[in-house]
Amino acid sequence: MGITKSNLHKQRVTGGKRKIHRKKRKFEMGRASANTKMGAPKLSLVRARGGNYKVRALRLNSGNFSWASEATATPTRIVDVVYNATNNELVRTKTIVKGAVVLVDASPFRQYYEKQYAISLGKKKEDLLEKVTDEKEKARILENRKKAPEVDQLLQEQLPTGRLLAKIRSRPGQVGRADGYILEGAELAFYLKRIQQKKAKK
């Protein structure tokens, strides 16, 4: 029996059984899930309805992640899968799916902040403006600092470790990419708490 998305086997709203009056149709066909793992990128093309193609990511190790408060996005490496609301098995097997919380490399975001505002967010918080020799560049940095939003405290604590918590918002098994956004504010606090609770149970 193939995988099907048909609802003919379901009961009526009243609870009565339906008589299956026809065979399965091609347009009701389903497929096995991609279960994208971490590793060197491996993609597979699947022909879909209408001659279109889906890109199945079988393995991925990087994605494009946005930093909302800074209105910037950059490609970065995915280091680990740490939380999944649907199933702990997906964390154990390091499966990348939409909604999974992952650890990503913080270097590109730290470098962006240093270039934009000349402020180090590493282990030592230091002002790098004295090292800038070009006057035009200095003026640009000072102008940027006036508009700079405050970096979330929990995010600042993560940056020196070289890892940031992020959430996957694309569908790797459908589009072949693992893109998402960096967690900040209340959402970051929520997921940190959930991860701690999970560790405590062990």
Short mmCIF file of C-alpha atoms in Angstrom, two decimals, residues 110-182:
data_model
loop_
_atom_site.label_atom_id
_atom_site.label_comp_id
_atom_site.label_asym_id
_atom_site.label_seq_id
_atom_site.Cartn_x
_atom_site.Cartn_y
_atom_site.Cartn_z
CA ARG A 110 29.69 39.14 15.51
CA GLN A 111 31.82 40.29 12.54
CA TYR A 112 28.85 42.20 11.10
CA TYR A 113 28.28 44.02 14.42
CA GLU A 114 31.98 44.90 14.76
CA LYS A 115 32.10 46.26 11.20
CA GLN A 116 28.86 48.23 11.59
CA TYR A 117 29.41 49.75 15.05
CA ALA A 118 33.12 49.05 15.87
CA ILE A 119 32.06 47.41 19.16
CA SER A 120 33.36 43.96 20.03
CA LEU A 121 30.73 41.50 21.29
CA GLY A 122 33.30 38.80 22.10
CA LYS A 123 34.55 37.73 25.54
CA LYS A 124 36.10 41.18 26.01
CA LYS A 125 33.63 44.00 25.39
CA GLU A 126 35.81 46.69 23.82
CA ASP A 127 35.46 49.79 21.67
CA LEU A 128 37.27 49.29 18.34
CA LEU A 129 36.77 52.86 17.08
CA GLU A 130 40.36 53.88 18.01
CA LYS A 131 41.69 51.27 15.55
CA VAL A 132 39.78 52.87 12.64
CA THR A 133 42.10 55.30 10.80
CA ASP A 134 39.89 56.45 7.91
CA GLU A 135 37.90 59.57 8.89
CA LYS A 136 34.96 58.78 6.55
CA GLU A 137 34.69 55.30 8.04
CA LYS A 138 34.76 56.78 11.56
CA ALA A 139 31.94 59.18 10.68
CA ARG A 140 29.88 56.31 9.23
CA ILE A 141 30.34 54.20 12.36
CA LEU A 142 29.39 57.09 14.68
CA GLU A 143 26.27 57.72 12.58
CA ASN A 144 25.37 54.01 12.78
CA ARG A 145 25.80 54.02 16.56
CA LYS A 146 23.11 56.70 16.94
CA LYS A 147 20.58 54.40 15.23
CA ALA A 148 21.84 51.15 16.78
CA PRO A 149 19.20 49.15 18.69
CA GLU A 150 20.15 47.63 22.04
CA VAL A 151 21.44 44.05 21.69
CA ASP A 152 19.32 41.61 23.70
CA GLN A 153 21.00 40.67 27.00
CA LEU A 154 20.52 36.90 26.52
CA LEU A 155 21.90 37.19 23.00
CA GLN A 156 24.96 39.04 24.31
CA GLU A 157 25.58 36.20 26.76
CA GLN A 158 25.52 33.67 23.90
CA LEU A 159 27.87 35.54 21.53
CA PRO A 160 31.16 34.88 23.44
CA THR A 161 30.48 31.11 23.24
CA GLY A 162 30.54 31.32 19.43
CA ARG A 163 27.09 29.70 19.17
CA LEU A 164 23.61 31.21 18.77
CA LEU A 165 20.16 29.63 19.07
CA ALA A 166 18.14 29.91 15.86
CA LYS A 167 14.87 28.56 14.51
CA ILE A 168 14.42 26.91 11.11
CA ARG A 169 11.60 28.51 9.09
CA SER A 170 12.05 26.90 5.67
CA ARG A 171 11.07 23.32 4.74
CA PRO A 172 14.28 21.39 3.92
CA GLY A 173 12.38 18.41 2.48
CA GLN A 174 10.42 20.65 0.07
CA VAL A 175 12.78 23.47 -0.94
CA GLY A 176 16.20 21.98 -0.15
CA ARG A 177 17.25 24.79 2.19
CA ALA A 178 17.52 25.28 5.95
CA ASP A 179 16.93 29.02 6.46
CA GLY A 180 15.68 30.70 9.61
CA TYR A 181 16.21 33.47 12.14
CA ILE A 182 18.22 34.13 15.30
#
